[in-house]
Every structure is written in C-alpha cells, then in structure tokens.
Amino acid sequence: MTLHTTLVSVDELAALAAEGVLIVDCRTDLADRSKSEQAYREGHIPGAVYASLEDDLSDLSRIPQGLGRHPLPMESAFSALLSRWGWQPGMQVVAYDSAGGALAAARLWWMLRLIGVRDVAVLDGGYQAWLAAGRPVETKVQERAASNVSVHYDPAQVLFEYDASDRSGALLIDARANPRFRGDIEPLDPVAGHVPGARNRPYGDNLDEQGRFKSAATLREEFRSILGDSTADRVVHMCGSGVTACHNLLAMEHAGLHGARLYAPSWSGWVSNRSRPVAKGD
C-alpha cells in the first residue's frame, strides 16, 4: 500500500481499504466550540472519528504555564486518545477539516509526526472537496476497537522557549495574517506585534483559489524566497497558538523542505511574559 505522508486527494482516500486507515474529522469552529462536534454528528466521511482541537489536541489546563492558548497535551493524554481511536503503528492516518487543513487537521498531522509517525496525511481541500466530489457521508458516531499504545514526543522537533536575540540560529516564520504580524490588529492576544526578527508567511498563502494546496514546486519556490540562504532545518514556525503554524510545516514538508520545527507556545505564549521584546511593522 502506498503511504501518504503529507497530502491525500479525495480519490486516493476513497481508494484506501477501510480496515487499514484511521480517518479523523478535525473540523473546528473557534467562534462556537459546540458547533465543531455538532458538524461531525450531522455528517462526516464514513468511518471517521472526531477530534476536538481544544479537548483532544490541546490541554487548556496548561495555559497558565505560559505555553500558549493551545498547549500540547501531555504524552499520556495523547497516548490515551490514540488508544481510544484504535490506532496502531503502521496504520495510515488521514486528517481533515473544513479549512484546507489550516486548523486542527494540520495540527494532528504535526502531532503524529512529533511521535515519529510518517504515514499520516491531510485531505487536500478538506471536507468541502469530499462533498464536491459527490462522495458519501454518514452520521454514525464511530466506536472503534481500542488499542494500547504509549507515545513520546521528539524534543528535537519542538521548541518551548525561543531566544529572539540569537540571530545566528533559527529562522522564525510567523503564519499569522499580515495585519496581525504587523501589529495593526490583535483580536485574540493582549499584545499586538511579532517576535523581533521573525518573517511573515500567512498560512493562507499555501492554498490556491479552490482551497487546495499549491503544487510542491510552487510552494518550494515561495518558501525558498523567504528562507534565502537559510536551510529548511533552521526554520522554526509559529503563529498565534501553535495551530496554523502547522499548516506551514505541512506545506514545507510537501514541498520537499524537511526538518523545520515548531515554536509551540507561539505568540500567545511569547506575550504571556510581558518582559519579552515586541516588534511592529514588516
């Protein structure tokens, strides 16, 4: 079976044997959390389980620790989640959402990469692409046979601290929209602006007009223009809370630019300490 490690098309997903794939519905409504799981119950890709960004892919109890608005769950909690879904090593995972992979689907993709899993992909075009292709949906809440796995995060792939004064090290890329990066507006966090020295690559720039990822060649060219002389393994991605930055990680990986990391607390974690410097403008 062909392993899908970044993106999977609707046709490719439909062709996968049901017993060999774990499909995860990651649709998220940040404005109204109750609508996220409601959308799953009203209709989802057959066989899909549901993942909540806030309850499954984050641990909001850790926010006071300065880890951002969507802190990573503990390894034990992520292990329990994967066990509940019946995941086992070697199983193909496909995550999807309704925003071109911009929210929790890319987050789940990255979290699985963080534990060493490579056979995980995001559905290109998301749930809308599945519907547009006339593929079937179901309303049945999936109950899969549980497994028993224990996973551990790879510390080489994630940063919880970042030194903005060390310009000889990492190249920080911020995935937020340009007005937030510039500090013109800040709808979610108490301070507007960006980490000094960061460069801006809004995650939406990874998608074409149909809401699908641009070609690997196009993405590679666009990211190369941002990286300049830097290599991909020097890149550290961030955003507001460590979620949409995963979209840039996914785009770089799809483009063949390997080794980038995530600054998990991101902007919300950075400004939790008011003594840290803040830059504005481009």
mmCIF file of C-alpha atoms in Angstrom:
data_model
loop_
_atom_site.group_PDB
_atom_site.id
_atom_site.type_symbol
_atom_site.label_atom_id
_atom_site.label_comp_id
_atom_site.label_asym_id
_atom_site.label_seq_id
_atom_site.Cartn_x
_atom_site.Cartn_y
_atom_site.Cartn_z
ATOM 1 C CA MET A 1 0.000 0.000 0.000
ATOM 2 C CA THR A 2 1.261 3.460 -0.886
ATOM 3 C CA LEU A 3 1.970 5.535 2.192
ATOM 4 C CA HIS A 4 0.631 9.088 2.232
ATOM 5 C CA THR A 5 2.867 11.354 4.264
ATOM 6 C CA THR A 6 1.704 14.919 3.555
ATOM 7 C CA LEU A 7 -1.436 15.282 1.453
ATOM 8 C CA VAL A 8 -4.017 12.852 0.130
ATOM 9 C CA SER A 9 -6.633 13.554 -2.533
ATOM 10 C CA VAL A 10 -10.310 12.660 -2.307
ATOM 11 C CA ASP A 11 -9.870 9.862 -4.827
ATOM 12 C CA GLU A 12 -6.836 8.486 -3.016
ATOM 13 C CA LEU A 13 -8.682 8.465 0.299
ATOM 14 C CA ALA A 14 -11.716 6.766 -1.236
ATOM 15 C CA ALA A 15 -9.456 4.036 -2.619
ATOM 16 C CA LEU A 16 -7.914 3.152 0.744
ATOM 17 C CA ALA A 17 -9.089 -0.055 2.419
ATOM 18 C CA ALA A 18 -11.279 0.892 5.372
ATOM 19 C CA GLU A 19 -9.591 -1.551 7.738
ATOM 20 C CA GLY A 20 -6.168 -0.051 7.087
ATOM 21 C CA VAL A 21 -6.882 3.630 7.607
ATOM 22 C CA LEU A 22 -7.823 5.837 10.538
ATOM 23 C CA ILE A 23 -9.800 8.877 9.336
ATOM 24 C CA VAL A 24 -10.069 11.777 11.767
ATOM 25 C CA ASP A 25 -12.591 14.606 11.453
ATOM 26 C CA CYS A 26 -10.886 17.699 12.870
ATOM 27 C CA ARG A 27 -13.398 20.356 11.876
ATOM 28 C CA THR A 28 -13.234 23.266 14.278
ATOM 29 C CA ASP A 29 -15.395 26.319 14.856
ATOM 30 C CA LEU A 30 -13.315 28.662 17.000
ATOM 31 C CA ALA A 31 -16.219 31.079 17.394
ATOM 32 C CA ASP A 32 -18.556 28.430 18.839
ATOM 33 C CA ARG A 33 -16.940 25.264 20.185
ATOM 34 C CA SER A 34 -20.281 23.452 20.390
ATOM 35 C CA LYS A 35 -20.641 23.601 16.601
ATOM 36 C CA SER A 36 -17.445 21.622 15.987
ATOM 37 C CA GLU A 37 -18.645 18.224 17.181
ATOM 38 C CA GLN A 38 -22.193 19.057 16.065
ATOM 39 C CA ALA A 39 -20.942 19.279 12.474
ATOM 40 C CA TYR A 40 -19.398 15.814 12.834
ATOM 41 C CA ARG A 41 -22.651 14.343 14.139
ATOM 42 C CA GLU A 42 -24.628 15.894 11.283
ATOM 43 C CA GLY A 43 -22.418 14.227 8.688
ATOM 44 C CA HIS A 44 -18.832 13.074 8.191
ATOM 45 C CA ILE A 45 -16.666 10.906 5.973
ATOM 46 C CA PRO A 46 -17.616 7.254 6.556
ATOM 47 C CA GLY A 47 -15.547 5.656 9.277
ATOM 48 C CA ALA A 48 -14.169 8.915 10.659
ATOM 49 C CA VAL A 49 -13.658 9.513 14.358
ATOM 50 C CA TYR A 50 -13.848 13.016 15.801
ATOM 51 C CA ALA A 51 -11.018 15.106 17.291
ATOM 52 C CA SER A 52 -11.604 18.293 19.261
ATOM 53 C CA LEU A 53 -8.890 20.914 18.925
ATOM 54 C CA GLU A 54 -9.453 22.135 22.468
ATOM 55 C CA ASP A 55 -10.194 18.865 24.270
ATOM 56 C CA ASP A 56 -8.133 16.298 22.347
ATOM 57 C CA LEU A 57 -5.318 18.103 20.561
ATOM 58 C CA SER A 58 -4.663 20.667 23.309
ATOM 59 C CA ASP A 59 -4.570 20.795 27.100
ATOM 60 C CA LEU A 60 -6.123 24.094 28.089
ATOM 61 C CA SER A 61 -5.291 23.476 31.756
ATOM 62 C CA ARG A 62 -1.651 24.181 30.858
ATOM 63 C CA ILE A 63 -2.284 27.725 29.607
ATOM 64 C CA PRO A 64 -1.136 29.318 32.907
ATOM 65 C CA GLN A 65 2.278 27.706 32.346
ATOM 66 C CA GLY A 66 2.975 30.177 29.522
ATOM 67 C CA LEU A 67 2.581 27.508 26.843
ATOM 68 C CA GLY A 68 0.151 29.481 24.679
ATOM 69 C CA ARG A 69 -3.590 29.292 24.055
ATOM 70 C CA HIS A 70 -3.423 25.726 22.728
ATOM 71 C CA PRO A 71 -0.749 23.914 24.762
ATOM 72 C CA LEU A 72 0.233 20.429 23.684
ATOM 73 C CA PRO A 73 -1.482 17.688 25.674
ATOM 74 C CA MET A 74 0.665 15.538 27.903
ATOM 75 C CA GLU A 75 2.142 12.471 26.250
ATOM 76 C CA SER A 76 -0.067 10.258 28.414
ATOM 77 C CA ALA A 77 -3.209 12.058 27.224
ATOM 78 C CA PHE A 78 -2.223 11.775 23.563
ATOM 79 C CA SER A 79 -1.438 8.088 24.094
ATOM 80 C CA ALA A 80 -4.897 7.573 25.590
ATOM 81 C CA LEU A 81 -6.544 9.394 22.676
ATOM 82 C CA LEU A 82 -4.761 7.285 20.063
ATOM 83 C CA SER A 83 -5.588 4.137 22.015
ATOM 84 C CA ARG A 84 -9.268 5.090 22.136
ATOM 85 C CA TRP A 85 -9.240 5.510 18.362
ATOM 86 C CA GLY A 86 -7.643 2.087 17.943
ATOM 87 C CA TRP A 87 -4.547 3.496 16.296
ATOM 88 C CA GLN A 88 -1.562 1.197 15.917
ATOM 89 C CA PRO A 89 1.868 1.802 14.382
ATOM 90 C CA GLY A 90 1.782 1.205 10.643
ATOM 91 C CA MET A 91 -1.815 2.369 10.242
ATOM 92 C CA GLN A 92 -2.401 5.102 7.658
ATOM 93 C CA VAL A 93 -3.971 8.191 9.229
ATOM 94 C CA VAL A 94 -5.891 10.817 7.262
ATOM 95 C CA ALA A 95 -6.998 14.023 8.981
ATOM 96 C CA TYR A 96 -9.415 16.522 7.500
ATOM 97 C CA ASP A 97 -11.167 19.735 8.409
ATOM 98 C CA SER A 98 -13.170 22.396 6.636
ATOM 99 C CA ALA A 99 -10.417 24.947 6.195
ATOM 100 C CA GLY A 100 -7.928 23.418 3.786
ATOM 101 C CA GLY A 101 -6.092 21.766 6.652
ATOM 102 C CA ALA A 102 -5.450 25.146 8.270
ATOM 103 C CA LEU A 103 -6.647 24.329 11.729
ATOM 104 C CA ALA A 104 -6.730 21.051 13.602
ATOM 105 C CA ALA A 105 -6.050 18.685 10.681
ATOM 106 C CA ALA A 106 -2.554 20.090 10.183
ATOM 107 C CA ARG A 107 -2.141 20.186 13.973
ATOM 108 C CA LEU A 108 -2.924 16.462 14.251
ATOM 109 C CA TRP A 109 -0.613 15.764 11.297
ATOM 110 C CA TRP A 110 2.212 17.517 13.114
ATOM 111 C CA MET A 111 1.479 15.880 16.486
ATOM 112 C CA LEU A 112 1.748 12.458 14.878
ATOM 113 C CA ARG A 113 4.999 13.495 13.218
ATOM 114 C CA LEU A 114 6.141 14.580 16.667
ATOM 115 C CA ILE A 115 5.828 10.987 17.911
ATOM 116 C CA GLY A 116 7.653 9.595 14.896
ATOM 117 C CA VAL A 117 4.689 8.648 12.691
ATOM 118 C CA ARG A 118 5.188 9.256 8.974
ATOM 119 C CA ASP A 119 2.128 7.580 7.427
ATOM 120 C CA VAL A 120 -0.191 10.498 8.185
ATOM 121 C CA ALA A 121 -1.688 12.917 5.651
ATOM 122 C CA VAL A 122 -4.181 15.760 5.417
ATOM 123 C CA LEU A 123 -7.103 15.574 2.988
ATOM 124 C CA ASP A 124 -6.363 18.186 0.340
ATOM 125 C CA GLY A 125 -9.350 20.527 0.043
ATOM 126 C CA GLY A 126 -10.903 19.203 3.233
ATOM 127 C CA TYR A 127 -14.486 18.131 3.784
ATOM 128 C CA GLN A 128 -15.715 20.520 1.081
ATOM 129 C CA ALA A 129 -13.678 18.670 -1.541
ATOM 130 C CA TRP A 130 -15.143 15.353 -0.384
ATOM 131 C CA LEU A 131 -18.675 16.724 -0.729
ATOM 132 C CA ALA A 132 -17.965 18.410 -4.057
ATOM 133 C CA ALA A 133 -16.834 15.063 -5.458
ATOM 134 C CA GLY A 134 -20.191 13.523 -4.533
ATOM 135 C CA ARG A 135 -18.648 11.116 -2.054
ATOM 136 C CA PRO A 136 -20.876 9.547 0.629
ATOM 137 C CA VAL A 137 -21.215 10.762 4.193
ATOM 138 C CA GLU A 138 -22.613 9.171 7.329
ATOM 139 C CA THR A 139 -23.936 10.309 10.706
ATOM 140 C CA LYS A 140 -22.959 7.246 12.739
ATOM 141 C CA VAL A 141 -20.625 8.046 15.635
ATOM 142 C CA GLN A 142 -17.703 5.682 15.249
ATOM 143 C CA GLU A 143 -16.737 3.316 18.057
ATOM 144 C CA ARG A 144 -13.505 1.590 17.136
ATOM 145 C CA ALA A 145 -11.871 -1.291 18.945
ATOM 146 C CA ALA A 146 -9.367 0.245 21.337
ATOM 147 C CA SER A 147 -5.643 -0.374 21.198
ATOM 148 C CA ASN A 148 -2.974 0.172 23.835
ATOM 149 C CA VAL A 149 -0.159 2.465 22.784
ATOM 150 C CA SER A 150 2.279 4.674 24.636
ATOM 151 C CA VAL A 151 3.875 7.502 22.652
ATOM 152 C CA HIS A 152 6.548 10.086 23.332
ATOM 153 C CA TYR A 153 7.253 13.454 21.755
ATOM 154 C CA ASP A 154 10.530 14.027 19.940
ATOM 155 C CA PRO A 155 12.117 17.060 21.633
ATOM 156 C CA ALA A 156 14.196 17.756 18.508
ATOM 157 C CA GLN A 157 11.058 18.778 16.592
ATOM 158 C CA VAL A 158 9.585 21.322 19.012
ATOM 159 C CA LEU A 159 10.686 24.390 20.953
ATOM 160 C CA PHE A 160 9.039 25.639 24.118
ATOM 161 C CA GLU A 161 11.490 28.516 24.519
ATOM 162 C CA TYR A 162 12.870 30.850 21.880
ATOM 163 C CA ASP A 163 15.728 33.346 22.107
ATOM 164 C CA ALA A 164 14.983 36.302 19.826
ATOM 165 C CA SER A 165 18.428 37.773 20.450
ATOM 166 C CA ASP A 166 20.208 34.797 18.839
ATOM 167 C CA ARG A 167 20.185 35.846 15.191
ATOM 168 C CA SER A 168 22.776 33.213 14.241
ATOM 169 C CA GLY A 169 20.422 30.347 14.968
ATOM 170 C CA ALA A 170 16.858 29.693 13.879
ATOM 171 C CA LEU A 171 14.864 31.500 11.211
ATOM 172 C CA LEU A 172 11.449 32.217 12.729
ATOM 173 C CA ILE A 173 8.446 32.243 10.355
ATOM 174 C CA ASP A 174 5.085 33.516 11.612
ATOM 175 C CA ALA A 175 1.945 32.064 9.969
ATOM 176 C CA ARG A 176 -0.490 34.751 11.116
ATOM 177 C CA ALA A 177 -2.202 37.118 8.698
ATOM 178 C CA ASN A 178 -0.079 40.167 7.880
ATOM 179 C CA PRO A 179 -2.192 42.730 9.821
ATOM 180 C CA ARG A 180 -1.678 40.695 13.000
ATOM 181 C CA PHE A 181 2.004 40.170 12.283
ATOM 182 C CA ARG A 182 2.473 43.907 11.736
ATOM 183 C CA GLY A 183 0.633 44.667 14.962
ATOM 184 C CA ASP A 184 -2.113 46.646 13.218
ATOM 185 C CA ILE A 185 -4.753 44.491 14.937
ATOM 186 C CA GLU A 186 -4.798 41.773 17.582
ATOM 187 C CA PRO A 187 -8.179 40.119 18.151
ATOM 188 C CA LEU A 188 -7.056 37.302 20.454
ATOM 189 C CA ASP A 189 -3.954 38.138 22.473
ATOM 190 C CA PRO A 190 -3.232 41.003 24.884
ATOM 191 C CA VAL A 191 -0.304 42.422 22.904
ATOM 192 C CA ALA A 192 -0.066 43.155 19.164
ATOM 193 C CA GLY A 193 3.018 42.674 17.026
ATOM 194 C CA HIS A 194 5.542 39.917 16.411
ATOM 195 C CA VAL A 195 8.740 38.386 17.766
ATOM 196 C CA PRO A 196 11.714 40.524 16.696
ATOM 197 C CA GLY A 197 13.483 39.052 13.689
ATOM 198 C CA ALA A 198 10.542 36.901 12.567
ATOM 199 C CA ARG A 199 9.419 36.763 8.947
ATOM 200 C CA ASN A 200 5.805 36.523 7.849
ATOM 201 C CA ARG A 201 4.273 33.741 5.746
ATOM 202 C CA PRO A 202 0.475 33.746 6.226
ATOM 203 C CA TYR A 203 -0.705 30.139 6.104
ATOM 204 C CA GLY A 204 -3.426 31.047 3.598
ATOM 205 C CA ASP A 205 -0.710 31.677 1.018
ATOM 206 C CA ASN A 206 -0.208 27.898 0.840
ATOM 207 C CA LEU A 207 -3.595 27.404 -0.852
ATOM 208 C CA ASP A 208 -4.908 28.071 -4.333
ATOM 209 C CA GLU A 209 -8.246 29.633 -5.222
ATOM 210 C CA GLN A 210 -10.006 26.279 -4.788
ATOM 211 C CA GLY A 211 -8.762 25.887 -1.238
ATOM 212 C CA ARG A 212 -6.262 23.177 -2.144
ATOM 213 C CA PHE A 213 -2.534 23.249 -1.558
ATOM 214 C CA LYS A 214 -0.424 24.745 -4.306
ATOM 215 C CA SER A 215 1.891 22.390 -6.148
ATOM 216 C CA ALA A 216 5.022 21.189 -4.400
ATOM 217 C CA ALA A 217 7.153 23.095 -6.916
ATOM 218 C CA THR A 218 5.298 26.368 -6.324
ATOM 219 C CA LEU A 219 5.465 26.006 -2.558
ATOM 220 C CA ARG A 220 9.158 25.200 -2.734
ATOM 221 C CA GLU A 221 9.851 28.338 -4.767
ATOM 222 C CA GLU A 222 7.793 30.540 -2.449
ATOM 223 C CA PHE A 223 9.397 29.231 0.730
ATOM 224 C CA ARG A 224 12.869 29.421 -0.804
ATOM 225 C CA SER A 225 12.279 33.137 -1.346
ATOM 226 C CA ILE A 226 11.599 33.501 2.381
ATOM 227 C CA LEU A 227 14.450 31.278 3.514
ATOM 228 C CA GLY A 228 17.093 32.998 1.433
ATOM 229 C CA ASP A 229 20.427 31.398 2.336
ATOM 230 C CA SER A 230 18.929 29.519 5.279
ATOM 231 C CA THR A 231 18.330 25.793 5.117
ATOM 232 C CA ALA A 232 14.967 24.242 5.936
ATOM 233 C CA ASP A 233 16.243 22.637 9.120
ATOM 234 C CA ARG A 234 16.974 26.093 10.554
ATOM 235 C CA VAL A 235 13.326 27.135 10.237
ATOM 236 C CA VAL A 236 11.092 27.437 13.290
ATOM 237 C CA HIS A 237 7.402 28.052 12.656
ATOM 238 C CA MET A 238 4.997 29.928 14.895
ATOM 239 C CA CYS A 239 1.549 31.531 14.761
ATOM 240 C CA GLY A 240 -0.888 32.691 17.422
ATOM 241 C CA SER A 241 -1.067 29.490 19.449
ATOM 242 C CA GLY A 242 0.802 26.725 17.632
ATOM 243 C CA VAL A 243 -2.048 25.573 15.391
ATOM 244 C CA THR A 244 -1.970 27.304 11.998
ATOM 245 C CA ALA A 245 1.841 27.239 12.065
ATOM 246 C CA CYS A 246 1.464 23.507 11.436
ATOM 247 C CA HIS A 247 -0.016 24.433 8.042
ATOM 248 C CA ASN A 248 3.320 25.987 7.068
ATOM 249 C CA LEU A 249 5.147 22.938 8.415
ATOM 250 C CA LEU A 250 2.940 20.716 6.259
ATOM 251 C CA ALA A 251 3.444 22.937 3.208
ATOM 252 C CA MET A 252 7.219 22.873 3.585
ATOM 253 C CA GLU A 253 7.249 19.114 4.015
ATOM 254 C CA HIS A 254 5.046 18.694 0.940
ATOM 255 C CA ALA A 255 7.488 20.942 -0.932
ATOM 256 C CA GLY A 256 10.403 18.686 -0.006
ATOM 257 C CA LEU A 257 11.835 21.148 2.506
ATOM 258 C CA HIS A 258 12.473 18.947 5.519
ATOM 259 C CA GLY A 259 13.497 19.470 9.118
ATOM 260 C CA ALA A 260 11.575 22.589 10.214
ATOM 261 C CA ARG A 261 10.408 22.822 13.830
ATOM 262 C CA LEU A 262 7.555 24.433 15.753
ATOM 263 C CA TYR A 263 7.747 27.051 18.498
ATOM 264 C CA ALA A 264 4.744 25.557 20.257
ATOM 265 C CA PRO A 265 3.708 28.428 22.593
ATOM 266 C CA SER A 266 3.821 30.826 19.632
ATOM 267 C CA TRP A 267 2.702 34.442 20.003
ATOM 268 C CA SER A 268 0.241 33.824 22.849
ATOM 269 C CA GLY A 269 2.984 32.126 24.836
ATOM 270 C CA TRP A 270 5.548 34.778 23.926
ATOM 271 C CA VAL A 271 3.454 37.664 25.236
ATOM 272 C CA SER A 272 2.495 35.797 28.415
ATOM 273 C CA ASN A 273 5.807 37.196 29.673
ATOM 274 C CA ARG A 274 5.497 40.971 29.245
ATOM 275 C CA SER A 275 9.254 41.453 29.564
ATOM 276 C CA ARG A 276 9.844 39.867 26.171
ATOM 277 C CA PRO A 277 10.503 42.263 23.270
ATOM 278 C CA VAL A 278 7.826 43.022 20.680
ATOM 279 C CA ALA A 279 8.289 44.316 17.139
ATOM 280 C CA LYS A 280 5.759 46.001 14.868
ATOM 281 C CA GLY A 281 5.574 46.675 11.150
ATOM 282 C CA ASP A 282 7.078 44.491 8.448
#
